[in-house]
Amino acid sequence: MVFTLRRKKYAQYYLLLNTVFLVALTSALSVHPFDNHFRFTFGVTMLSILLLYFPRLPVITTASLSAVLIMGSRVLFYTVADSDTTLYKSLMLSLPALCYYIIFGLGFQVFRIRSNLRNIPVMILKLSFIDFVSNLVELYFRHTFSISESVGFFTSLVGVAVFRSILTAYGYYALKQYRMFIMAEDRLKRYTQLVMVFAKIKTELYFLQKSSQDIEQVMEESFLLFQELDTLALEFKKINPSSERALKIAKDIHEVKKDYYRVVKGIEDVVTPSAKESGMNISEIFYIIEQNTVRFLNVDTKKIRIIYKYDDDFVTDKHYMLVSILNNLIINAIEVCGEYGVIIVSQIRTGDQVIFSVEDNGHGIPDEDIELIFVPGYSTKYSETTGKMSTGLGLAHVKNLTEMLGGTLRVDSQIGRGTKFSVFLPFSKLFEERPGQGNSGRKLANRELH
């Protein structure tokens, strides 16, 4: 708790310090309208924007520190730029600027400018009035204007005050919009990562469910074996130890099945509700895969060009399975391309069939290996750092997932020219119609990822 409070305190000081320096820096951008030391600067605009954007900034403290730093920088400038200007004269020339920022800060606080963020005209009107009064105070301390020139002074002061107030409102909302854009980008990245995680979990869940059925079958067979052995023992009127062992095996498998069921049920409770929330467009699926591939290529530093093409942007509730299928095929294609290569990921529809394909220009697959690549555990890839062989489960996953969707998988490969994996899936298994959407989808432009 104490550590958290200290961090917040340091963050507050850091924000205050940066704000003061930024205001002082922008105050150097100035215009001298009256042929004297009076100037219009953008420092007060920056001060107003930051005070509005960061409500935790103390108004009086921020304005006062900014005023001191601005006055100090101007004293230094006057002293260095003109050797005839004494330190006292530099102080007198810079003191009115100090008064301006302190008066502006007091006005900002008294008129509670932050409370008018939802009423732009009132906020601009109040800021203009505060700016105008602050300039009058500065001019008074400079003994600058006379009665004969008052009209010109007032016109300039009002115009600049309104302009800077409008600029403040625009700057604040532009900064706010930019922050919302960054947050949206961050949420999109998190969403993409979440979908990839769910796709992997969903894929594993399919195989866990399949293994559960296999365990059930083995348990039934072991129990049938026990019954057969027990029947034989009764016929021969002697105890058969094998029947007891078969019964023990059946009981042990039953216990494993119960543990397995609890694991599968727990994963289903987490994954299934999220998977049923809504379907996903093909374009969204391609975008998610694209973002995942970008991260993979950035880590691997490979110079591989990937082109995505899709014809029908229909909605499917099988998006997790499709993400797993395509992601495995794309990662596999990247690995066989080496440092440089081109990969084309496409989707077309012919009648009641949707075809997804991943084509690369890698080294190709020998004919004798094409049947073996789908066997779990078979792999020709190994880690260059550890020397360990790959698990060889990626393409086995792709084949099983394709068959679960009622589809087929085809491989076309030529040594030295590349490989093309084509996944043929029935459209009726994939399509999920949304209200107001036909089943034809809409034609989309091709997109490229380098």
XYZ file of C-alpha atoms in Angstrom:
450
model
C 0.000 0.000 0.000
C 2.785 2.398 0.922
C 4.695 1.467 -2.229
C 1.603 2.142 -4.365
C 1.126 5.561 -2.767
C 4.766 6.444 -3.405
C 4.459 5.428 -7.039
C 1.380 7.614 -7.450
C 3.179 10.506 -5.773
C 6.223 10.173 -8.040
C 3.956 9.890 -11.084
C 2.210 13.098 -10.017
C 5.533 14.945 -9.670
C 6.710 13.570 -13.013
C 3.526 14.752 -14.753
C 3.768 18.190 -13.139
C 7.421 18.582 -14.118
C 6.798 17.561 -17.731
C 3.806 19.887 -17.986
C 5.748 22.880 -16.701
C 8.642 22.279 -19.097
C 6.284 21.747 -22.042
C 4.432 25.005 -21.296
C 7.730 26.875 -20.991
C 8.949 25.394 -24.256
C 5.798 26.320 -26.228
C 5.884 29.833 -24.739
C 8.950 30.400 -26.912
C 6.571 30.387 -29.918
C 5.409 33.987 -29.785
C 4.255 37.026 -31.732
C 5.104 40.658 -30.793
C 2.095 42.723 -31.944
C 2.946 46.118 -30.405
C 6.661 46.649 -31.124
C 7.630 46.121 -27.493
C 8.268 43.256 -25.069
C 4.606 42.271 -24.869
C 3.935 39.051 -26.770
C 1.249 36.488 -27.603
C 2.498 32.931 -27.002
C 1.160 29.386 -27.348
C 2.346 28.502 -23.860
C -0.993 29.433 -22.301
C -2.808 27.268 -24.869
C -0.639 24.304 -23.951
C -1.204 25.010 -20.258
C -4.994 25.073 -20.753
C -5.026 21.826 -22.787
C -2.943 19.928 -20.232
C -4.936 21.250 -17.265
C -8.126 20.056 -18.964
C -6.722 16.699 -20.066
C -5.082 15.845 -16.730
C -7.616 16.707 -13.996
C -5.158 15.574 -11.299
C -2.841 18.476 -12.135
C -3.165 21.233 -9.470
C -4.177 24.371 -11.355
C -2.536 27.070 -9.199
C 0.681 25.102 -8.643
C 1.058 24.226 -12.332
C 0.369 27.779 -13.496
C 2.699 29.293 -10.874
C 5.615 26.936 -11.620
C 5.134 27.522 -15.352
C 5.185 31.268 -14.722
C 8.417 31.044 -12.714
C 10.150 28.892 -15.334
C 9.024 31.147 -18.190
C 10.180 34.261 -16.346
C 13.518 32.602 -15.551
C 14.099 31.596 -19.160
C 13.292 35.106 -20.389
C 15.577 36.722 -17.801
C 18.368 34.463 -19.005
C 17.597 35.285 -22.627
C 17.531 39.063 -22.089
C 20.766 38.966 -20.089
C 22.656 36.829 -22.604
C 21.224 38.402 -25.771
C 21.964 41.982 -24.780
C 25.055 42.677 -22.715
C 23.732 46.184 -21.926
C 20.642 44.733 -20.209
C 21.195 44.410 -16.486
C 19.769 41.601 -14.373
C 17.356 44.044 -12.707
C 16.085 45.274 -16.075
C 15.670 41.673 -17.269
C 13.614 40.917 -14.177
C 11.408 43.953 -14.756
C 10.880 42.971 -18.399
C 9.935 39.391 -17.453
C 7.872 40.056 -14.332
C 4.642 40.952 -16.239
C 4.697 37.481 -17.862
C 4.804 35.982 -14.372
C 1.751 38.053 -13.467
C -0.054 36.923 -16.626
C 0.271 33.189 -15.884
C -0.593 33.553 -12.197
C -3.726 35.593 -13.027
C -4.648 33.066 -15.738
C -4.242 30.152 -13.284
C -6.391 31.923 -10.675
C -9.081 32.609 -13.273
C -8.972 28.999 -14.481
C -9.560 27.842 -10.906
C -12.182 30.436 -9.924
C -14.280 29.975 -13.073
C -14.000 26.157 -12.764
C -13.175 25.649 -16.430
C -12.967 21.857 -16.036
C -16.658 21.728 -15.153
C -17.581 23.094 -18.603
C -16.015 20.352 -20.723
C -19.450 19.276 -21.972
C -20.462 22.844 -22.804
C -17.900 23.999 -25.366
C -19.314 27.515 -26.052
C -19.353 28.373 -22.332
C -15.845 26.986 -21.872
C -14.516 29.031 -24.814
C -16.269 32.151 -23.506
C -14.787 31.744 -20.010
C -11.280 30.989 -21.311
C -11.455 34.010 -23.626
C -12.456 36.271 -20.742
C -9.672 34.928 -18.480
C -7.109 35.320 -21.278
C -8.303 38.866 -22.004
C -8.133 39.953 -18.344
C -4.716 38.329 -17.875
C -3.385 40.222 -20.893
C -4.786 43.490 -19.511
C -2.952 42.869 -16.230
C 0.278 42.170 -18.083
C -0.125 45.335 -20.193
C -0.838 47.363 -17.054
C 2.421 46.249 -15.442
C 4.272 47.039 -18.653
C 2.715 50.554 -18.799
C 2.211 49.845 -22.501
C -1.116 51.100 -23.757
C -2.550 54.593 -23.780
C -6.115 55.841 -24.144
C -5.596 56.717 -27.802
C -4.471 53.201 -28.590
C -6.977 51.398 -26.381
C -9.324 50.381 -29.247
C -6.525 48.681 -31.161
C -5.291 46.959 -28.033
C -8.749 45.695 -27.106
C -9.460 44.374 -30.595
C -6.173 42.451 -30.686
C -6.566 41.103 -27.160
C -10.125 39.889 -27.773
C -9.240 38.279 -31.108
C -6.213 36.450 -29.725
C -8.104 35.389 -26.587
C -10.931 33.845 -28.632
C -8.484 32.199 -31.050
C -6.416 30.629 -28.254
C -9.566 29.451 -26.467
C -10.875 27.748 -29.612
C -7.431 26.214 -30.137
C -7.514 24.938 -26.549
C -10.896 23.259 -27.050
C -9.737 21.693 -30.323
C -6.438 20.513 -28.811
C -8.138 18.957 -25.799
C -10.652 16.972 -27.851
C -8.026 15.986 -30.425
C -5.865 14.633 -27.590
C -8.851 12.809 -26.141
C -9.733 11.265 -29.508
C -6.142 10.150 -29.974
C -6.209 8.475 -26.560
C -9.442 6.687 -27.463
C -7.842 5.549 -30.714
C -4.827 4.133 -28.855
C -7.109 2.379 -26.362
C -9.176 0.918 -29.209
C -6.000 -0.352 -30.869
C -4.915 -1.916 -27.603
C -8.308 -3.561 -27.107
C -8.188 -4.908 -30.653
C -4.761 -6.458 -30.039
C -5.991 -8.034 -26.811
C -9.089 -9.331 -28.585
C -6.951 -10.851 -31.342
C -4.704 -12.561 -28.802
C -7.753 -13.818 -26.888
C -9.288 -15.341 -30.022
C -6.003 -17.116 -30.808
C -5.854 -18.508 -27.263
C -9.479 -19.642 -27.446
C -8.854 -21.212 -30.850
C -5.997 -23.275 -29.421
C -8.007 -24.269 -26.343
C -11.008 -25.107 -28.521
C -8.855 -27.296 -30.754
C -7.446 -29.174 -27.782
C -10.971 -29.553 -26.389
C -12.091 -31.360 -29.538
C -9.296 -33.870 -29.078
C -9.961 -34.215 -25.359
C -13.585 -35.023 -26.174
C -12.456 -37.564 -28.747
C -10.058 -39.093 -26.209
C -12.916 -39.280 -23.690
C -14.865 -41.407 -26.147
C -11.799 -43.602 -26.678
C -11.400 -44.050 -22.917
C -15.084 -45.002 -22.645
C -14.659 -47.585 -25.361
C -11.529 -49.081 -23.769
C -13.316 -49.275 -20.428
C -16.262 -51.111 -22.004
C -13.961 -53.532 -23.791
C -11.991 -54.265 -20.628
C -15.244 -54.918 -18.735
C -16.462 -57.237 -21.533
C -13.126 -59.050 -21.309
C -13.682 -59.490 -17.563
C -17.156 -60.939 -18.192
C -15.814 -63.393 -20.788
C -12.983 -64.513 -18.518
C -15.361 -64.802 -15.561
C -17.761 -66.909 -17.631
C -14.903 -69.221 -18.621
C -13.883 -69.531 -14.967
C -17.433 -70.582 -14.015
C -17.527 -73.152 -16.810
C -14.262 -74.726 -15.682
C -15.184 -74.252 -12.011
C -11.857 -72.675 -11.123
C -10.655 -69.193 -10.196
C -9.114 -67.289 -13.103
C -6.668 -64.540 -11.935
C -6.868 -62.930 -15.380
C -10.558 -62.105 -14.911
C -9.749 -60.289 -11.668
C -6.986 -58.334 -13.405
C -9.364 -57.413 -16.237
C -11.909 -56.164 -13.674
C -9.224 -54.106 -11.909
C -8.159 -52.568 -15.229
C -11.794 -51.693 -16.012
C -12.146 -50.000 -12.595
C -8.884 -48.064 -13.035
C -9.954 -46.888 -16.487
C -13.290 -45.839 -15.007
C -11.469 -43.640 -12.456
C -9.329 -42.127 -15.231
C -12.487 -41.492 -17.223
C -14.087 -39.607 -14.320
C -10.986 -37.382 -13.890
C -10.839 -36.834 -17.637
C -14.526 -35.923 -17.700
C -14.042 -33.336 -14.935
C -11.174 -31.726 -16.882
C -13.165 -31.653 -20.134
C -16.270 -30.323 -18.376
C -14.242 -27.558 -16.699
C -12.772 -26.449 -20.035
C -16.204 -26.602 -21.695
C -17.702 -24.380 -18.995
C -15.056 -21.740 -19.744
C -14.853 -21.994 -23.536
C -18.331 -22.944 -24.730
C -20.230 -19.820 -23.529
C -17.647 -17.550 -25.210
C -17.760 -19.600 -28.393
C -21.545 -19.233 -28.587
C -21.646 -15.508 -28.036
C -21.586 -14.710 -31.755
C -20.275 -15.799 -35.083
C -17.410 -14.194 -36.939
C -16.973 -12.924 -40.489
C -14.362 -14.470 -42.747
C -12.730 -11.033 -42.953
C -12.451 -10.958 -39.139
C -10.924 -14.433 -39.110
C -8.359 -13.395 -41.720
C -7.566 -10.220 -39.775
C -6.958 -12.153 -36.557
C -4.708 -14.641 -38.337
C -2.909 -11.763 -40.048
C -2.150 -10.035 -36.741
C -0.929 -13.278 -35.195
C 1.304 -13.878 -38.218
C 2.735 -10.347 -37.958
C 3.868 -11.053 -34.400
C 5.316 -14.426 -35.432
C 7.284 -12.878 -38.312
C 8.519 -9.995 -36.145
C 9.969 -12.465 -33.654
C 11.470 -14.631 -36.403
C 12.692 -11.604 -38.441
C 11.863 -13.417 -41.681
C 11.300 -11.507 -44.925
C 8.165 -13.316 -46.025
C 5.326 -11.758 -47.980
C 1.834 -13.062 -47.197
C -1.159 -12.269 -49.410
C -4.700 -12.760 -48.116
C -7.628 -13.167 -50.525
C -11.257 -13.909 -49.684
C -14.428 -13.787 -51.781
C -17.427 -14.321 -49.501
C -17.474 -12.460 -46.194
C -20.089 -14.720 -44.629
C -20.530 -15.324 -40.897
C -19.537 -18.629 -39.319
C -19.789 -20.010 -35.797
C -16.917 -22.410 -36.562
C -14.374 -19.599 -36.375
C -12.201 -21.230 -33.720
C -11.752 -24.345 -35.834
C -11.030 -22.293 -38.952
C -8.491 -20.150 -37.081
C -6.736 -23.314 -35.888
C -6.713 -24.889 -39.359
C -5.411 -21.822 -41.189
C -2.981 -20.780 -38.466
C -1.341 -24.218 -38.456
C -1.062 -24.259 -42.248
C 0.366 -20.711 -42.397
C 2.937 -21.304 -39.642
C 3.946 -24.530 -41.382
C 4.307 -22.639 -44.692
C 6.436 -19.940 -43.040
C 8.779 -22.569 -41.604
C 9.350 -24.269 -44.978
C 9.922 -20.965 -46.819
C 13.170 -20.189 -45.017
C 14.246 -16.552 -44.784
C 12.433 -15.355 -47.896
C 9.229 -16.458 -49.553
C 5.683 -15.744 -50.682
C 2.574 -17.300 -49.152
C -0.945 -16.932 -50.558
C -3.882 -17.545 -48.233
C -7.192 -17.621 -50.081
C -10.860 -18.493 -49.713
C -13.273 -19.151 -52.586
C -16.740 -20.647 -52.790
C -17.998 -22.976 -55.488
C -21.601 -24.020 -55.048
C -22.075 -25.602 -51.629
C -18.366 -25.874 -51.044
C -15.939 -23.400 -49.478
C -12.264 -23.877 -50.285
C -9.524 -22.466 -48.064
C -6.000 -22.786 -49.402
C -2.504 -21.949 -48.201
C 0.127 -21.935 -50.932
C 3.865 -21.360 -50.485
C 6.917 -21.307 -52.738
C 9.055 -23.389 -50.375
C 11.114 -26.480 -51.084
C 8.121 -28.789 -51.596
C 7.266 -32.236 -50.214
C 8.444 -35.546 -51.745
C 5.597 -37.762 -53.012
C 6.466 -40.542 -50.590
C 6.123 -38.181 -47.628
C 2.718 -36.683 -48.459
C 0.758 -39.442 -46.700
C 3.141 -39.457 -43.725
C 2.890 -35.734 -42.919
C -0.596 -36.235 -41.431
C 0.528 -39.018 -39.089
C 0.781 -37.706 -35.487
C 4.414 -37.473 -34.438
C 5.860 -37.493 -37.962
C 8.056 -34.462 -38.679
C 11.157 -33.494 -40.602
C 11.555 -30.190 -38.707
C 13.771 -29.605 -35.701
C 14.806 -26.701 -33.511
C 18.119 -25.144 -34.566
C 18.744 -24.027 -30.968
C 17.830 -27.195 -29.035
C 18.157 -29.810 -31.789
C 14.814 -31.366 -30.777
C 12.424 -32.625 -33.414
C 9.043 -30.968 -33.878
C 6.028 -32.686 -32.315
C 4.503 -33.321 -35.737
C 0.961 -32.623 -34.506
C 0.137 -29.496 -36.518
C -0.954 -31.158 -39.762
C -2.585 -34.013 -37.842
C -4.692 -31.356 -36.075
C -5.563 -29.763 -39.422
C -6.690 -33.114 -40.893
C -8.800 -34.074 -37.879
C -10.427 -30.629 -37.623
C -11.213 -30.690 -41.341
C -12.883 -34.095 -40.996
C -14.859 -32.880 -37.956
C -16.298 -30.168 -40.196
C -17.238 -32.772 -42.781
C -14.532 -31.664 -45.197
C -11.519 -33.063 -47.013
C -7.897 -32.008 -47.326
C -5.776 -32.077 -50.470
C -2.046 -31.500 -50.902
C -0.385 -30.494 -54.186
C 3.386 -30.181 -54.077
C 6.357 -29.982 -56.401
C 9.939 -30.261 -55.248
C 11.674 -26.905 -55.504
C 8.491 -25.045 -56.453
C 6.263 -25.155 -53.406
C 3.221 -26.709 -51.785
C -0.489 -25.962 -51.724
C -2.817 -27.220 -48.984
C -6.514 -27.020 -49.920
C -9.257 -27.481 -47.340
C -12.670 -28.328 -48.853
C -15.537 -27.648 -46.443
C -19.332 -27.795 -46.930
C -20.815 -24.310 -46.807
C -23.837 -25.560 -44.846
C -21.506 -26.590 -41.990
C -19.902 -23.141 -41.771
C -22.590 -20.592 -42.537
C -24.405 -18.814 -39.725
C -26.929 -16.283 -40.991
C -27.215 -12.977 -39.153
C -30.395 -10.893 -39.243
C -30.528 -8.811 -42.420
C -27.664 -10.678 -44.091
C -27.989 -12.871 -47.135
C -25.879 -15.956 -47.683
C -23.954 -14.582 -50.614
C -21.624 -12.358 -48.628
C -19.950 -9.382 -50.248
C -16.942 -9.104 -52.485
C -13.902 -7.760 -50.652
C -10.671 -6.302 -51.959
C -7.530 -8.349 -51.567
C -5.159 -7.289 -48.818
C -1.469 -7.884 -48.530
C 0.788 -8.354 -45.541
C 4.552 -8.046 -45.898
